[in-house]
Coordinates of C-alpha atoms and ligand atoms in Angstrom, one line a residue:
M1 CA 118.9 117.8 189.7
L2 CA 118.4 116.6 193.1
E3 CA 117.6 112.8 193.5
L4 CA 116.8 111.3 196.8
K5 CA 117.1 107.6 196.9
N6 CA 115.6 105.4 199.7
I7 CA 116.2 108.4 202.3
T8 CA 115.3 107.2 205.7
F9 CA 116.0 109.0 209.3
N10 CA 115.2 107.3 212.4
A11 CA 115.2 108.9 215.6
E12 CA 116.0 107.7 219.3
D13 CA 113.0 107.9 221.5
E14 CA 113.5 106.7 225.0
G15 CA 115.7 103.9 223.9
Q16 CA 113.4 103.1 220.9
S17 CA 114.4 104.2 217.3
I18 CA 111.2 105.5 215.5
G19 CA 110.9 106.1 211.7
I20 CA 110.6 110.2 211.0
V21 CA 111.4 109.9 207.4
R22 CA 110.9 106.1 205.8
D23 CA 112.2 105.2 202.5
V24 CA 111.9 108.7 200.4
S25 CA 112.6 108.4 196.8
L26 CA 112.1 111.7 194.9
T27 CA 113.7 113.3 191.8
V28 CA 113.7 117.2 191.5
E29 CA 114.4 118.0 187.9
D30 CA 116.0 121.6 187.1
N31 CA 113.6 124.4 186.5
K32 CA 111.0 122.4 188.5
F33 CA 108.8 124.4 191.2
V34 CA 107.8 121.6 193.6
V35 CA 105.7 121.9 196.6
I36 CA 105.9 119.5 199.2
T37 CA 102.5 119.2 201.7
G38 CA 101.0 117.2 204.2
P39 CA 99.9 117.2 207.7
N40 CA 102.1 118.2 210.7
G41 CA 104.6 115.9 211.7
G42 CA 104.9 113.9 208.5
G43 CA 108.4 114.5 208.3
K44 CA 108.6 117.5 205.8
S45 CA 111.0 119.8 207.9
T46 CA 113.4 116.7 208.9
L47 CA 113.8 115.8 204.9
A48 CA 114.5 119.4 204.1
K49 CA 117.2 119.5 206.7
I50 CA 118.5 116.2 205.3
V51 CA 118.8 117.7 202.0
A52 CA 120.3 120.8 203.5
G53 CA 122.8 118.8 205.2
I54 CA 121.6 120.0 208.6
I55 CA 120.7 116.5 209.8
K56 CA 122.1 113.3 208.4
N57 CA 119.9 110.4 207.0
T58 CA 120.4 107.2 208.7
S59 CA 120.3 105.4 205.3
G60 CA 119.8 106.3 201.8
Q61 CA 121.8 108.5 199.2
I62 CA 121.5 112.3 197.8
F63 CA 122.5 113.2 194.7
F64 CA 123.0 116.7 193.3
D65 CA 123.6 117.4 189.7
G66 CA 124.6 113.7 189.8
E67 CA 127.1 114.0 192.7
D68 CA 126.9 112.1 195.4
I69 CA 126.3 114.6 198.4
T70 CA 125.1 112.3 201.1
E71 CA 128.4 112.3 203.1
K72 CA 128.8 116.3 202.4
S73 CA 128.8 119.0 205.0
I74 CA 126.3 122.0 205.2
T75 CA 128.8 124.6 203.7
E76 CA 129.8 121.9 200.9
R77 CA 126.3 121.8 200.0
A78 CA 125.5 125.6 200.1
R79 CA 128.7 126.1 197.9
M80 CA 127.1 123.9 195.7
G81 CA 124.2 125.7 195.4
I82 CA 121.7 124.5 197.7
G83 CA 120.0 127.2 199.7
F84 CA 117.7 126.9 202.8
A85 CA 115.3 129.2 204.4
F86 CA 114.0 127.5 207.7
Q87 CA 110.8 127.1 209.2
Q88 CA 112.0 128.7 212.4
P89 CA 114.7 131.0 211.1
V90 CA 118.0 131.3 213.3
R91 CA 119.2 134.5 215.0
F92 CA 122.4 135.7 214.1
K93 CA 123.9 137.4 217.3
G94 CA 126.0 140.5 216.6
M95 CA 125.0 140.8 212.9
T96 CA 123.1 143.3 211.0
V97 CA 120.6 142.9 208.1
L98 CA 123.0 143.8 205.4
D99 CA 126.0 141.4 207.0
I100 CA 123.7 138.5 206.4
L101 CA 122.7 139.9 203.1
R102 CA 126.4 140.0 202.1
I103 CA 127.4 136.6 203.8
A104 CA 124.6 135.1 201.6
A105 CA 125.6 136.7 198.5
G106 CA 128.9 135.6 199.2
R107 CA 130.1 139.3 197.7
T108 CA 129.8 142.9 198.9
L109 CA 126.7 143.6 197.7
S110 CA 125.8 147.2 197.8
V111 CA 123.5 149.1 199.9
S112 CA 121.0 149.5 197.1
E113 CA 121.3 145.8 195.6
A114 CA 120.7 144.8 199.8
C115 CA 117.7 147.1 199.8
D116 CA 116.5 145.6 196.3
Y117 CA 116.2 142.3 198.0
L118 CA 114.5 143.8 201.2
S119 CA 112.1 145.5 199.1
E120 CA 111.5 142.0 197.3
V121 CA 109.9 140.5 200.6
G122 CA 108.3 143.6 201.5
L123 CA 110.2 145.6 203.9
C124 CA 110.8 149.1 203.9
A125 CA 114.7 148.6 203.3
K126 CA 116.1 151.7 205.1
D127 CA 114.2 150.7 208.3
Y128 CA 116.0 147.3 208.0
I129 CA 119.3 147.5 206.4
D130 CA 121.4 148.6 209.7
R131 CA 119.1 146.7 212.2
E132 CA 120.8 144.2 214.0
I133 CA 119.3 140.2 213.8
N134 CA 118.2 140.1 217.3
A135 CA 115.0 139.8 219.4
S136 CA 113.7 142.9 218.6
L137 CA 112.9 141.4 215.2
S138 CA 109.5 139.8 215.1
G139 CA 109.1 136.3 213.8
G140 CA 107.5 137.4 210.5
E141 CA 110.3 140.0 209.9
L142 CA 112.8 137.4 210.5
K143 CA 111.2 135.0 208.2
R144 CA 111.4 137.7 205.3
I145 CA 114.9 138.8 205.9
E146 CA 115.7 135.0 205.5
I147 CA 113.8 134.9 202.3
A148 CA 115.5 137.9 200.9
T149 CA 118.9 136.1 201.9
V150 CA 118.1 133.1 199.9
L151 CA 117.1 135.5 197.0
A152 CA 120.4 137.2 197.3
R153 CA 122.4 134.3 196.8
D154 CA 122.7 132.7 193.2
V155 CA 121.3 129.3 194.2
K156 CA 120.6 126.0 192.1
L157 CA 118.4 124.5 194.3
A158 CA 116.4 126.9 196.8
L159 CA 114.5 125.0 199.6
F160 CA 112.0 127.1 201.6
D161 CA 110.4 125.4 204.7
E162 CA 106.7 127.2 205.4
P163 CA 107.6 130.7 204.3
E164 CA 104.2 131.8 205.2
A165 CA 104.5 130.5 208.9
G166 CA 103.9 134.0 211.2
I167 CA 103.5 136.1 208.0
D168 CA 100.5 138.5 207.8
L169 CA 98.3 138.9 205.0
W170 CA 99.6 141.7 203.1
S171 CA 103.0 140.1 203.3
F172 CA 101.6 137.0 202.4
N173 CA 100.4 138.4 199.2
N174 CA 103.8 140.0 198.8
L175 CA 105.1 136.3 199.2
I176 CA 102.7 134.7 196.3
R177 CA 104.5 137.2 194.1
I178 CA 107.9 136.5 194.8
F179 CA 107.2 133.1 194.3
E180 CA 105.3 133.8 190.9
N181 CA 108.5 135.7 190.0
M182 CA 110.9 132.9 190.8
R183 CA 108.6 130.4 189.0
K184 CA 108.9 132.5 186.1
D185 CA 112.8 133.5 186.1
R186 CA 114.2 130.5 186.8
H187 CA 117.0 130.2 184.7
G188 CA 117.3 126.3 185.6
R189 CA 117.1 126.9 189.0
S190 CA 114.7 124.2 191.2
I191 CA 112.8 125.5 193.8
I192 CA 111.1 123.5 196.6
V193 CA 108.6 124.9 199.2
I194 CA 107.0 123.2 201.8
S195 CA 103.6 124.7 202.6
H196 CA 100.3 124.1 203.5
Q197 CA 98.8 127.0 201.3
E198 CA 96.7 126.6 198.3
R199 CA 97.8 129.7 196.8
I200 CA 101.3 128.0 196.7
L201 CA 100.1 124.8 195.7
N202 CA 98.3 126.5 192.7
I203 CA 101.8 127.5 191.0
A204 CA 103.4 124.3 191.7
D205 CA 104.5 122.0 188.6
E206 CA 104.8 119.2 190.8
I207 CA 103.1 118.5 194.2
V208 CA 104.4 116.0 196.9
V209 CA 102.3 114.9 199.7
I210 CA 104.4 113.5 202.8
A211 CA 102.4 111.9 205.5
D212 CA 103.6 109.7 208.4
G213 CA 107.4 109.9 206.8
K214 CA 106.5 108.6 203.8
I215 CA 105.3 110.0 200.5
A216 CA 101.6 109.4 200.1
K217 CA 101.0 111.3 196.9
Q218 CA 103.0 112.8 194.1
G219 CA 102.4 114.1 190.7
S220 CA 101.5 117.3 188.5
R221 CA 99.2 119.8 190.2
D222 CA 96.5 119.1 187.9
I223 CA 96.3 115.8 189.1
I224 CA 97.1 116.1 192.8
L225 CA 95.8 119.5 193.7
P226 CA 91.9 118.4 193.0
E227 CA 92.6 115.2 195.1
I228 CA 93.6 117.0 198.2
T229 CA 91.7 120.3 198.3
G230 CA 88.3 118.4 197.4
T231 CA 88.2 115.7 200.2
E232 CA 87.3 116.1 203.7
N233 CA 90.4 115.9 204.7
A234 CA 91.6 119.1 202.9
T235 CA 91.8 120.9 206.0
N236 CA 94.4 118.8 207.2
I237 CA 96.4 119.6 204.3
C238 CA 95.3 123.1 202.9
H239 CA 94.3 126.1 205.2
K240 CA 92.9 128.9 203.0
M241 CA 94.2 132.3 204.3
V242 CA 91.5 134.2 205.3
Ligands
ADP1 N1 115.8 114.1 216.5 C1 114.2 113.9 216.5 N2 114.0 113.3 217.7 C2 112.8 112.7 217.6 N3 111.6 113.2 217.2 C3 112.1 114.1 215.9 C4 113.1 114.5 215.5 N4 113.2 115.1 214.9 C5 111.9 115.3 214.4 N5 110.9 114.6 215.4 C6 109.7 114.5 215.2 O1 109.3 113.9 213.7 C7 108.1 114.0 213.7 C8 108.2 115.2 212.1 O2 108.7 116.2 212.2 P1 108.8 117.4 211.0 O3 109.9 116.9 210.1 O4 109.2 118.6 211.5 O5 107.6 117.3 210.3 P2 106.6 118.6 209.5 O6 107.6 119.5 208.9 O7 106.0 117.5 208.4 O8 105.9 119.2 210.4 C9 107.6 114.9 214.4 O9 106.6 114.0 215.0 C10 108.8 115.3 215.3 O10 108.2 115.5 216.8
MG2 MG1 107.9 121.6 209.2

């Protein structure tokens, strides 16, 4: 279970302190599929990076399975079972796709196991397994490889920041299938996906809307989804994939 208690993050802008995340308290129970949505610039990615330990919150506390992880590093949090897929994936120079899948899994995955993860994200595994993670990979390919690394890890909490970004429609359908499968096959794992996509919102147990650094709405999908899709502002929150 993940518990965020009064999380704030302030950034310095020309000598002035601005509140990017403002007093966010949120509990994600085990086995839950939570989708965080809301307008661009609302603070969603910042919050995800705070949970993963990539940036340090200014105040507030983070608990994971009852333990205070506020002061723990990215590596310690990763070891505890928090997995994160970035909105803008990182390119690891000099490593192959197989290397990073093995690092993610924390063991010597066989080539055939690695191929299964790549196939799951819609990549023809044999074309990718020995590819180097460099500029020759498109943003969409990199994104899918990164999702495969989270699948390869046995995480307790999986965090995906806009997995749909830069992905074509065919892969998008595939991506929805991945999330549907993760949802069916949770084994106590919780999943947080930051997304604007209605099809991802549609499979959420809970939806959290973050705007202007704060939680604007929060609740079960059945209650929140009609509120955010049936309004004039819907296009600001949900983009239908055409
Ligand atoms: N370190 C920082 N310094 C200044 N501004 C920041 C910093 N990090 C994020 N921001 C700003 O905070 C706002 C929220 O960003 P972000 O978390 O990426 O939002 P979202 O993911 O919801 O689109 C944006 O306006 C962004 O430019
Ligand atoms: Mg973002």
